[in-house]
Short mmCIF file of C-alpha atoms in Angstrom, two decimals:
data_model
loop_
_atom_site.label_atom_id
_atom_site.label_comp_id
_atom_site.label_asym_id
_atom_site.label_seq_id
_atom_site.Cartn_x
_atom_site.Cartn_y
_atom_site.Cartn_z
CA MET J 1 -44.50 -12.42 49.36
CA ASN J 2 -41.44 -13.83 51.02
CA TRP J 3 -41.90 -17.19 49.34
CA ILE J 4 -41.97 -15.62 45.86
CA ILE J 5 -38.66 -13.85 46.40
CA ARG J 6 -37.18 -16.97 48.01
CA THR J 7 -38.27 -19.10 45.07
CA LEU J 8 -37.27 -16.75 42.28
CA THR J 9 -33.85 -15.99 43.72
CA CYS J 10 -32.77 -19.62 44.16
CA SER J 11 -30.80 -21.10 41.26
CA VAL J 12 -33.79 -22.97 39.81
CA GLY J 13 -36.02 -19.91 40.31
CA LYS J 14 -33.59 -17.71 38.38
CA LYS J 15 -33.64 -20.27 35.59
CA LEU J 16 -37.44 -20.23 35.66
CA ILE J 17 -37.37 -16.48 35.04
CA MET J 18 -34.98 -17.07 32.12
CA ALA J 19 -37.26 -19.78 30.71
CA VAL J 20 -40.53 -17.88 30.97
CA THR J 21 -39.11 -14.61 29.63
CA GLY J 22 -37.20 -16.50 26.92
CA LEU J 23 -40.30 -18.32 25.71
CA SER J 24 -42.16 -14.99 25.69
CA PHE J 25 -39.45 -13.60 23.42
CA CYS J 26 -39.97 -16.61 21.13
CA LEU J 27 -43.62 -15.56 20.77
CA PHE J 28 -42.51 -11.98 20.16
CA LEU J 29 -40.08 -13.18 17.47
CA VAL J 30 -42.95 -14.96 15.68
CA SER J 31 -45.07 -11.81 15.53
CA HIS J 32 -42.08 -9.60 14.67
CA LEU J 33 -41.03 -11.92 11.86
CA ALA J 34 -44.57 -12.22 10.50
CA GLY J 35 -44.80 -8.40 10.43
CA ASN J 36 -41.39 -7.95 8.82
CA LEU J 37 -42.12 -10.43 6.08
CA THR J 38 -44.86 -8.10 4.78
CA ILE J 39 -41.92 -6.29 3.16
CA PHE J 40 -41.98 -9.01 0.47
CA LYS J 41 -45.48 -7.83 -0.48
CA GLY J 42 -44.01 -4.44 -1.34
CA PRO J 43 -43.36 -1.09 0.36
CA LYS J 44 -47.06 -0.28 0.68
CA ALA J 45 -47.93 -3.44 2.59
CA PHE J 46 -44.97 -2.89 4.92
CA VAL J 47 -45.85 0.75 5.62
CA SER J 48 -49.51 -0.09 6.20
CA TYR J 49 -48.46 -2.86 8.62
CA ALA J 50 -46.31 -0.38 10.54
CA GLU J 51 -49.08 2.20 10.56
CA SER J 52 -51.70 -0.27 11.77
CA LEU J 53 -49.32 -1.21 14.61
CA HIS J 54 -48.87 2.46 15.57
CA SER J 55 -52.62 3.05 15.38
CA LEU J 56 -53.03 0.67 18.32
CA GLY J 57 -51.91 3.58 20.52
CA ALA J 58 -51.98 2.67 24.22
CA LEU J 59 -52.01 -1.05 23.43
CA ILE J 60 -48.70 -0.90 21.60
CA LEU J 61 -47.23 1.21 24.41
CA MET J 62 -48.28 -1.45 26.91
CA ALA J 63 -46.79 -4.19 24.75
CA GLU J 64 -43.54 -2.23 24.52
CA LEU J 65 -43.43 -1.73 28.27
CA GLY J 66 -44.15 -5.45 28.73
CA LEU J 67 -41.27 -6.35 26.43
CA LEU J 68 -39.01 -3.93 28.29
CA VAL J 69 -39.85 -5.58 31.63
CA LEU J 70 -39.25 -9.04 30.14
CA ALA J 71 -35.96 -7.87 28.64
CA VAL J 72 -34.74 -6.32 31.90
CA CYS J 73 -35.58 -9.55 33.77
CA HIS J 74 -33.98 -11.79 31.13
CA ILE J 75 -30.80 -9.68 30.99
CA CYS J 76 -30.39 -9.12 34.74
CA PHE J 77 -31.09 -12.71 35.76
CA GLY J 78 -28.96 -13.95 32.87
CA ILE J 79 -25.98 -11.88 33.97
CA TRP J 80 -26.58 -12.88 37.61
CA LEU J 81 -26.54 -16.56 36.64
CA PHE J 82 -23.54 -16.10 34.33
CA ILE J 83 -21.42 -14.51 37.08
CA GLY J 84 -22.56 -17.10 39.64
CA ASN J 85 -21.66 -19.93 37.28
CA LEU J 86 -18.23 -18.45 36.58
CA THR J 87 -17.43 -18.28 40.31
CA ALA J 88 -18.60 -21.87 40.93
CA ARG J 89 -15.28 -23.15 39.56
CA PRO J 90 -12.47 -20.88 40.78
CA VAL J 91 -9.70 -23.21 39.56
CA GLY J 92 -10.31 -24.41 36.02
CA TYR J 93 -9.10 -27.49 34.21
CA ALA J 94 -5.86 -27.60 32.26
CA VAL J 95 -7.56 -29.90 29.74
CA LYS J 96 -11.33 -29.88 29.26
CA LYS J 97 -13.13 -31.83 26.60
CA ASN J 98 -16.82 -31.99 25.83
CA ALA J 99 -18.12 -35.38 26.83
CA GLY J 100 -20.98 -35.24 24.33
CA GLY J 101 -23.68 -33.13 25.96
CA ARG J 102 -22.46 -29.68 25.08
CA THR J 103 -23.26 -28.16 21.71
CA LEU J 104 -21.92 -25.01 20.08
CA SER J 105 -25.18 -23.20 20.74
CA SER J 106 -25.26 -24.20 24.43
CA ALA J 107 -21.61 -23.33 24.98
CA ILE J 108 -21.87 -19.79 23.57
CA MET J 109 -25.26 -18.99 25.15
CA PRO J 110 -24.10 -16.11 27.42
CA TYR J 111 -22.03 -14.59 24.62
CA THR J 112 -24.77 -14.75 21.96
CA GLY J 113 -27.05 -13.25 24.61
CA LEU J 114 -24.75 -10.32 25.34
CA PHE J 115 -24.17 -9.76 21.62
CA LEU J 116 -27.93 -9.72 21.04
CA LEU J 117 -28.26 -7.11 23.79
CA VAL J 118 -25.84 -4.85 21.91
CA PHE J 119 -27.70 -5.60 18.68
CA ILE J 120 -31.11 -4.77 20.18
CA ILE J 121 -29.88 -1.42 21.51
CA ILE J 122 -28.44 -0.47 18.10
CA HIS J 123 -31.53 -1.90 16.37
CA LEU J 124 -33.86 0.25 18.49
CA ILE J 125 -31.75 3.37 17.93
CA THR J 126 -31.71 2.74 14.17
CA PHE J 127 -35.37 1.92 13.62
CA HIS J 128 -37.45 2.71 16.70
CA PHE J 129 -36.05 5.99 17.99
CA ALA J 130 -34.82 7.25 14.60
CA ASP J 131 -35.82 10.65 13.31
CA ARG J 132 -37.37 9.71 9.99
CA GLY J 133 -37.72 13.34 8.84
CA GLY J 134 -41.21 12.81 7.42
CA LYS J 135 -40.16 9.77 5.35
CA ASP J 136 -41.96 6.46 5.77
CA VAL J 137 -40.56 3.44 7.57
CA TYR J 138 -39.86 1.55 4.35
CA TYR J 139 -37.55 4.36 3.23
CA LEU J 140 -35.71 4.19 6.55
CA VAL J 141 -35.31 0.40 6.37
CA HIS J 142 -34.25 0.51 2.73
CA THR J 143 -31.63 3.23 3.21
CA THR J 144 -30.26 1.56 6.35
CA PHE J 145 -29.71 -1.70 4.52
CA THR J 146 -27.78 -0.01 1.72
CA SER J 147 -24.87 0.16 4.17
CA PRO J 148 -22.91 -3.12 3.82
CA GLY J 149 -21.51 -2.71 7.34
CA TYR J 150 -24.98 -2.65 8.85
CA VAL J 151 -26.11 -5.60 6.73
CA ILE J 152 -23.15 -7.70 7.92
CA PHE J 153 -23.72 -6.67 11.55
CA TYR J 154 -27.42 -7.54 11.18
CA LEU J 155 -26.66 -10.93 9.63
CA ILE J 156 -24.16 -11.83 12.37
CA ALA J 157 -26.77 -10.85 14.96
CA MET J 158 -29.35 -13.10 13.28
CA ILE J 159 -26.91 -16.03 13.30
CA ALA J 160 -26.36 -15.33 17.01
CA ALA J 161 -30.13 -15.22 17.53
CA ALA J 162 -30.58 -18.56 15.76
CA PHE J 163 -27.93 -20.18 17.97
CA HIS J 164 -29.42 -18.58 21.09
CA VAL J 165 -32.90 -19.83 20.22
CA LYS J 166 -31.68 -23.31 19.29
CA HIS J 167 -30.46 -24.05 22.82
CA GLY J 168 -32.82 -21.66 24.59
CA PHE J 169 -36.04 -23.14 23.24
CA TRP J 170 -35.72 -26.73 24.47
CA SER J 171 -33.75 -25.57 27.51
CA ALA J 172 -36.71 -23.43 28.60
CA PHE J 173 -39.00 -26.45 28.46
CA GLN J 174 -36.49 -28.49 30.47
CA THR J 175 -36.30 -25.73 33.07
CA ILE J 176 -40.07 -25.50 33.52
CA GLY J 177 -39.98 -29.26 34.03
CA ALA J 178 -41.56 -30.21 30.71
CA ASN J 179 -39.11 -32.95 29.79
CA HIS J 180 -41.26 -35.86 28.83
CA PRO J 181 -40.27 -38.88 26.72
CA LYS J 182 -43.29 -38.31 24.46
CA TYR J 183 -42.83 -34.57 23.91
CA MET J 184 -39.15 -33.75 24.31
CA PRO J 185 -38.01 -35.13 20.93
CA VAL J 186 -40.72 -32.98 19.28
CA ILE J 187 -39.79 -29.93 21.37
CA LYS J 188 -36.14 -30.28 20.30
CA LYS J 189 -37.12 -30.54 16.63
CA VAL J 190 -39.49 -27.58 16.86
CA GLY J 191 -36.70 -25.60 18.54
CA LEU J 192 -34.30 -26.42 15.72
CA VAL J 193 -36.82 -25.51 13.00
CA PHE J 194 -37.78 -22.33 14.86
CA SER J 195 -34.14 -21.28 15.22
CA LEU J 196 -33.62 -21.81 11.49
CA LEU J 197 -36.77 -19.79 10.77
CA VAL J 198 -35.47 -16.96 12.95
CA GLY J 199 -32.03 -17.04 11.32
CA PHE J 200 -33.17 -17.30 7.71
CA GLY J 201 -36.44 -15.37 8.14
CA PHE J 202 -34.87 -12.24 9.60
CA GLY J 203 -31.63 -12.79 7.71
CA CYS J 204 -33.27 -12.75 4.26
CA LEU J 205 -34.68 -9.24 4.81
CA PRO J 206 -31.45 -7.20 4.61
CA ILE J 207 -30.18 -9.37 1.75
CA TYR J 208 -33.42 -8.87 -0.19
CA LEU J 209 -33.46 -5.12 0.52
CA SER J 210 -29.81 -4.51 -0.27
CA LEU J 211 -30.22 -6.34 -3.59
CA SER J 212 -33.54 -4.75 -4.58
CA MET H 1 -1.96 -62.61 26.12
CA SER H 2 -2.01 -59.23 27.72
CA LYS H 3 -0.16 -56.44 26.07
CA THR H 4 1.86 -53.82 27.85
CA ILE H 5 1.93 -50.12 27.09
CA ASN H 6 4.01 -47.16 28.19
CA LEU H 7 2.35 -43.90 29.10
CA THR H 8 3.30 -40.38 30.07
CA LEU H 9 1.22 -39.06 32.96
CA LYS H 10 0.79 -35.40 33.80
CA VAL H 11 -0.64 -35.53 37.29
CA TRP H 12 -1.91 -32.67 39.44
CA ARG H 13 0.15 -32.64 42.64
CA GLN H 14 -0.98 -30.50 45.56
CA PRO H 15 0.44 -31.17 49.05
CA GLY H 16 -2.63 -29.86 50.90
CA SER H 17 -5.94 -28.07 50.42
CA GLU H 18 -4.43 -24.62 50.95
CA ALA H 19 -1.15 -25.36 49.17
CA LYS H 20 -0.41 -24.34 45.62
CA GLY H 21 -0.54 -27.23 43.16
CA ALA H 22 1.21 -27.97 39.89
CA PHE H 23 1.45 -30.69 37.27
CA GLU H 24 4.20 -33.30 37.60
CA THR H 25 5.18 -35.62 34.79
CA TYR H 26 5.65 -39.34 35.39
CA GLN H 27 6.39 -42.29 33.15
CA ALA H 28 4.12 -45.31 33.58
CA LYS H 29 6.16 -48.16 32.13
CA ASP H 30 5.10 -51.69 31.16
CA ILE H 31 1.46 -51.20 32.07
CA SER H 32 -0.62 -54.30 31.35
CA THR H 33 -3.69 -53.44 29.27
CA ASP H 34 -5.69 -55.70 31.59
CA MET H 35 -5.07 -53.32 34.47
CA SER H 36 -7.64 -50.84 35.63
CA PHE H 37 -6.77 -47.16 35.64
CA LEU H 38 -6.34 -47.22 39.43
CA GLU H 39 -4.07 -50.29 39.25
CA MET H 40 -1.95 -48.35 36.79
CA LEU H 41 -1.72 -45.54 39.36
CA ASP H 42 -0.82 -48.16 42.00
CA VAL H 43 2.11 -49.29 39.84
CA VAL H 44 3.30 -45.70 39.46
CA ASN H 45 2.91 -45.15 43.22
CA GLU H 46 4.89 -48.29 44.08
CA ARG H 47 7.81 -46.99 42.07
CA LEU H 48 7.49 -43.53 43.65
CA SER H 49 7.56 -45.17 47.11
CA VAL H 50 10.64 -47.20 46.26
CA GLU H 51 12.32 -44.00 45.06
CA GLY H 52 11.44 -42.39 48.39
CA LYS H 53 8.99 -39.96 46.80
CA ASP H 54 5.50 -39.06 47.94
CA PRO H 55 2.98 -41.31 46.16
CA ILE H 56 0.06 -39.75 44.30
CA ALA H 57 -3.00 -39.47 46.55
CA PHE H 58 -6.22 -40.52 44.82
CA ASP H 59 -9.70 -41.51 46.01
CA HIS H 60 -10.69 -45.17 45.75
CA ASP H 61 -12.55 -47.78 47.72
CA CYS H 62 -14.55 -50.70 46.28
CA ARG H 63 -12.88 -50.72 42.85
CA GLU H 64 -16.04 -52.41 41.53
CA GLY H 65 -17.75 -49.31 40.17
CA ILE H 66 -20.42 -49.17 42.85
CA CYS H 67 -19.16 -47.07 45.77
CA GLY H 68 -18.70 -43.69 44.08
CA MET H 69 -15.40 -42.98 45.79
CA CYS H 70 -13.03 -42.88 42.81
CA GLY H 71 -12.87 -40.37 40.03
CA SER H 72 -10.45 -38.01 38.37
CA VAL H 73 -10.59 -35.99 35.19
CA VAL H 74 -8.58 -37.83 32.53
CA ASN H 75 -7.73 -35.81 29.44
CA GLY H 76 -10.58 -33.42 30.14
CA VAL H 77 -13.30 -35.99 30.82
CA PRO H 78 -14.37 -37.08 34.33
CA HIS H 79 -13.83 -40.85 34.78
CA GLY H 80 -11.96 -40.92 31.46
CA PRO H 81 -13.03 -41.61 27.91
CA GLN H 82 -15.19 -44.72 28.42
CA LYS H 83 -18.94 -44.12 28.70
CA ALA H 84 -20.88 -45.27 31.77
CA THR H 85 -17.69 -46.33 33.53
CA THR H 86 -16.11 -45.27 36.80
CA LEU H 87 -12.37 -44.68 36.82
CA CYS H 88 -11.77 -47.97 38.68
CA GLN H 89 -13.59 -49.89 35.96
CA LEU H 90 -11.76 -48.13 33.14
CA HIS H 91 -9.22 -50.52 31.70
CA MET H 92 -5.91 -49.59 30.21
CA ARG H 93 -6.77 -51.34 26.93
CA HIS H 94 -8.70 -48.17 26.07
CA PHE H 95 -5.41 -46.32 25.80
CA ALA H 96 -2.68 -46.63 23.22
CA ASP H 97 1.04 -47.04 23.73
CA ARG H 98 2.85 -43.71 24.27
CA ASP H 99 -0.36 -41.81 25.07
CA THR H 100 -0.05 -38.78 27.30
CA LEU H 101 -2.70 -38.59 30.01
CA VAL H 102 -3.47 -35.41 31.91
CA ILE H 103 -4.98 -36.36 35.29
CA GLU H 104 -6.73 -33.68 37.36
CA PRO H 105 -8.97 -33.66 40.41
CA TRP H 106 -12.67 -32.68 40.32
CA ARG H 107 -12.77 -28.87 40.11
CA SER H 108 -15.51 -27.00 41.91
CA ARG H 109 -15.81 -24.32 44.57
CA ALA H 110 -17.88 -26.77 46.62
CA PHE H 111 -15.28 -29.58 46.34
CA LYS H 112 -11.94 -28.76 47.92
CA VAL H 113 -8.83 -30.64 46.91
CA ILE H 114 -7.54 -32.49 49.98
CA LYS H 115 -4.34 -33.70 48.38
CA ASP H 116 -3.33 -34.31 44.75
CA LEU H 117 -6.36 -36.03 43.18
CA ALA H 118 -8.26 -36.64 46.43
CA VAL H 119 -11.24 -34.33 46.73
CA ASP H 120 -13.50 -33.48 49.67
CA ARG H 121 -17.06 -34.24 48.54
CA SER H 122 -18.69 -33.76 51.93
CA ALA H 123 -20.84 -31.08 50.26
CA PHE H 124 -22.82 -34.03 48.85
CA ASP H 125 -23.22 -35.44 52.37
CA GLN H 126 -24.52 -32.07 53.52
CA LEU H 127 -27.04 -32.12 50.67
CA ILE H 128 -28.24 -35.57 51.72
CA GLN H 129 -28.48 -34.42 55.34
CA THR H 130 -30.69 -31.57 54.14
CA GLY H 131 -33.34 -33.76 52.56
CA GLY H 132 -32.11 -36.95 50.93
CA TYR H 133 -34.06 -39.20 53.28
CA ILE H 134 -37.56 -39.97 54.55
CA SER H 135 -38.57 -39.53 58.18
CA ALA H 136 -40.31 -42.87 58.69
CA ASN H 137 -39.89 -45.43 61.37
CA THR H 138 -38.07 -48.39 59.93
CA GLY H 139 -38.91 -51.28 62.19
CA ALA H 140 -40.00 -54.59 60.71
CA VAL H 141 -40.17 -55.29 56.98
CA PRO H 142 -43.58 -54.05 55.73
CA GLU H 143 -46.03 -56.31 53.93
CA ALA H 144 -45.01 -56.37 50.26
CA ASN H 145 -48.36 -55.33 48.80
CA ALA H 146 -49.27 -52.73 51.42
CA ILE H 147 -48.17 -49.88 49.13
CA LEU H 148 -48.75 -50.51 45.45
CA ILE H 149 -46.15 -49.12 43.07
CA SER H 150 -46.23 -49.82 39.34
CA GLN H 151 -43.25 -51.56 37.87
CA GLU H 152 -42.56 -48.59 35.54
CA THR H 153 -42.48 -46.14 38.45
CA ALA H 154 -40.28 -48.46 40.46
CA GLU H 155 -37.89 -48.64 37.48
CA LEU H 156 -37.75 -44.84 37.18
CA ALA H 157 -37.06 -44.50 40.90
CA MET H 158 -34.39 -47.20 40.69
CA ASP H 159 -32.76 -45.46 37.70
CA ALA H 160 -32.49 -42.29 39.80
CA ALA H 161 -31.35 -44.26 42.85
CA ALA H 162 -28.49 -45.74 40.82
CA CYS H 163 -26.57 -42.51 41.57
CA ILE H 164 -23.41 -43.39 43.51
CA GLY H 165 -22.62 -39.77 44.41
CA CYS H 166 -19.20 -39.75 42.76
CA GLY H 167 -19.45 -36.09 41.76
CA ALA H 168 -18.54 -36.55 38.09
CA CYS H 169 -21.65 -34.52 37.17
CA VAL H 170 -20.29 -31.52 39.08
CA ALA H 171 -16.81 -32.05 37.62
CA ALA H 172 -18.14 -32.17 34.06
CA CYS H 173 -20.65 -29.33 34.36
CA PRO H 174 -19.37 -26.09 32.80
CA ASN H 175 -21.00 -24.35 35.78
CA ALA H 176 -19.93 -26.90 38.44
CA SER H 177 -23.60 -27.44 39.20
CA ALA H 178 -24.91 -30.27 41.37
CA MET H 179 -28.31 -30.39 39.65
CA LEU H 180 -27.98 -33.96 38.38
CA PHE H 181 -27.04 -35.26 41.83
CA VAL H 182 -29.82 -33.32 43.58
CA GLY H 183 -32.22 -34.18 40.73
CA ALA H 184 -31.51 -37.89 41.18
CA LYS H 185 -31.89 -37.75 44.96
CA VAL H 186 -35.10 -35.73 44.80
CA SER H 187 -36.48 -37.96 42.03
CA GLN H 188 -35.84 -41.31 43.68
CA LEU H 189 -37.91 -40.17 46.67
CA ALA H 190 -40.51 -38.03 44.86
CA LEU H 191 -41.43 -40.92 42.57
CA LEU H 192 -42.40 -43.21 45.42
CA PRO H 193 -45.34 -42.82 47.83
CA GLN H 194 -43.03 -43.03 50.84
CA GLY H 195 -41.22 -39.91 49.65
CA ARG H 196 -44.29 -37.79 48.86
CA PRO H 197 -45.15 -36.48 52.35
CA GLU H 198 -41.84 -34.59 52.58
CA ALA H 199 -41.39 -33.89 48.84
CA ALA H 200 -42.17 -30.15 48.98
CA LYS H 201 -39.93 -29.45 51.96
CA ARG H 202 -37.16 -31.66 50.60
CA VAL H 203 -36.85 -30.02 47.18
CA GLN H 204 -36.85 -26.48 48.55
CA ALA H 205 -34.35 -27.28 51.29
CA MET H 206 -31.98 -29.18 48.98
CA ILE H 207 -31.94 -26.44 46.33
CA ARG H 208 -31.31 -23.79 48.97
CA LYS H 209 -28.46 -25.88 50.39
CA MET H 210 -27.03 -26.49 46.92
CA ASP H 211 -26.86 -22.72 46.29
CA GLU H 212 -25.40 -22.08 49.73
CA LEU H 213 -22.61 -24.64 49.17
CA GLY H 214 -21.43 -22.73 46.10
CA PHE H 215 -22.52 -25.03 43.28
CA GLY H 216 -23.43 -23.28 40.02
CA ALA H 217 -26.79 -23.23 38.25
CA CYS H 218 -27.91 -25.57 35.48
CA SER H 219 -27.53 -24.46 31.84
CA ASN H 220 -29.02 -27.68 30.45
CA GLU H 221 -25.83 -28.55 28.60
CA ALA H 222 -26.19 -32.24 29.54
CA GLU H 223 -22.45 -32.77 30.09
CA CYS H 224 -23.36 -34.37 33.44
CA GLU H 225 -25.51 -37.02 31.79
CA ALA H 226 -22.74 -37.76 29.29
CA VAL H 227 -20.13 -38.52 31.97
CA CYS H 228 -22.36 -40.12 34.61
CA PRO H 229 -21.07 -43.66 35.27
CA LYS H 230 -24.62 -44.69 36.11
CA GLU H 231 -26.12 -42.86 33.11
CA ILE H 232 -28.53 -40.83 35.23
CA SER H 233 -30.78 -38.92 32.83
CA ILE H 234 -31.29 -35.16 32.88
CA THR H 235 -35.04 -35.88 32.94
CA ASN H 236 -34.35 -36.10 36.68
CA ILE H 237 -33.30 -32.43 36.56
CA ALA H 238 -36.61 -31.60 34.85
CA ARG H 239 -38.40 -33.53 37.62
CA LEU H 240 -36.45 -31.52 40.20
CA ASN H 241 -37.58 -28.30 38.49
CA ARG H 242 -41.15 -29.57 38.40
CA GLU H 243 -41.00 -30.50 42.07
CA LEU H 244 -39.74 -27.02 42.94
CA ILE H 245 -42.56 -25.34 40.97
CA LYS H 246 -45.11 -27.61 42.65
CA ALA H 247 -43.61 -27.00 46.08
CA ALA H 248 -43.21 -23.23 45.73
CA PHE H 249 -46.57 -22.48 44.16
CA GLY H 250 -48.64 -25.33 45.56
CA SER H 251 -47.53 -26.10 49.07
CA PRO H 252 -48.75 -23.97 52.00
CA PHE H 253 -45.19 -23.15 53.08
#
């Protein structure tokens, strides 16, 4: 067991945890987005999707617990790395320019991450742990998105998510060692398209609902 | 005909590693554009010496771009604005008359400032001592075809071995990480059959040492690759990661 702890607590090991949990969240985002988009088929389709999810019973509970474990790992190791990286340069530069590697999405990675954490907590309180008072989930979603403040907050969070995914996706492949001249250009493109899908896919929901 | 330019330099001056440092402003007058950056500093230092002032301490040795000794951060970029160039090979024709240049030492917890722009990079030596070698008897030159290595593999290993250990990667990294340096050293040996027997031990030991020395972790921002005077690719970092996975999960220790 010693070797597992030794591996996962070294700097590359911590990054491996970030990569594996991050890629798992990418898979989760695909299923979450696919489910959410049923809203375009009308309230009935959306409610029946939600009900069929809940009817899974123990399975959905296990999936939720799995996501919770992944989230705790991603957040804790992320913060651990963030603090470690901040202390690695105690005296900063008076002038620092990007030499060409850094992008906006890579530079704001810890901040989009922390913002998404706040978003996810509020998101769960609003939709997951909400007392719906006998009303269906479509009613809850629809009434929530009538508040312009929530819509703006949601949209900002989705922009943050898109930026986080844009760097995170290819970065995860690099961390697990999958940087290959044949595949990396494709991985980067897929990451970009996926981040746009996340941003626009989730982002179109509150706009559609607040207008309809 | 060479042109001359006048520059304003804002140079980090620090009398010793524990002393407090500050920026000092100097005028570099009548600098020939054919001069290298270090020759420009020589000119400034000559005048400082004549005036009885302490000249600016900076690292330098071969001045041919191959030893890895020189390097300062010029206007926020390690080794200055020219790609794939060490500071000694950066010529003053890349600057314009009346430019202001801010010159700072490499900044990292693992690299202490010795004086002014001179930085202690013995952390890199410690990393090499931890695993940047093979334990083989040297002796006579081996027969050329005894170990077959494809030309492509030899090229990849040579690309990694081009690292001169200047430390610009650490200086440029937002996290002051040494992953490109360690990635290059691990790669040059892992790619060749002579390096394989110790590959698993090497990668684990070097990463542990890197963490212990206070370098940060990699965020895959690729700033290191952008400033590297030898254009070492971050695919070497991916290889380092791969080697660690292989070593941790595959080796018996």
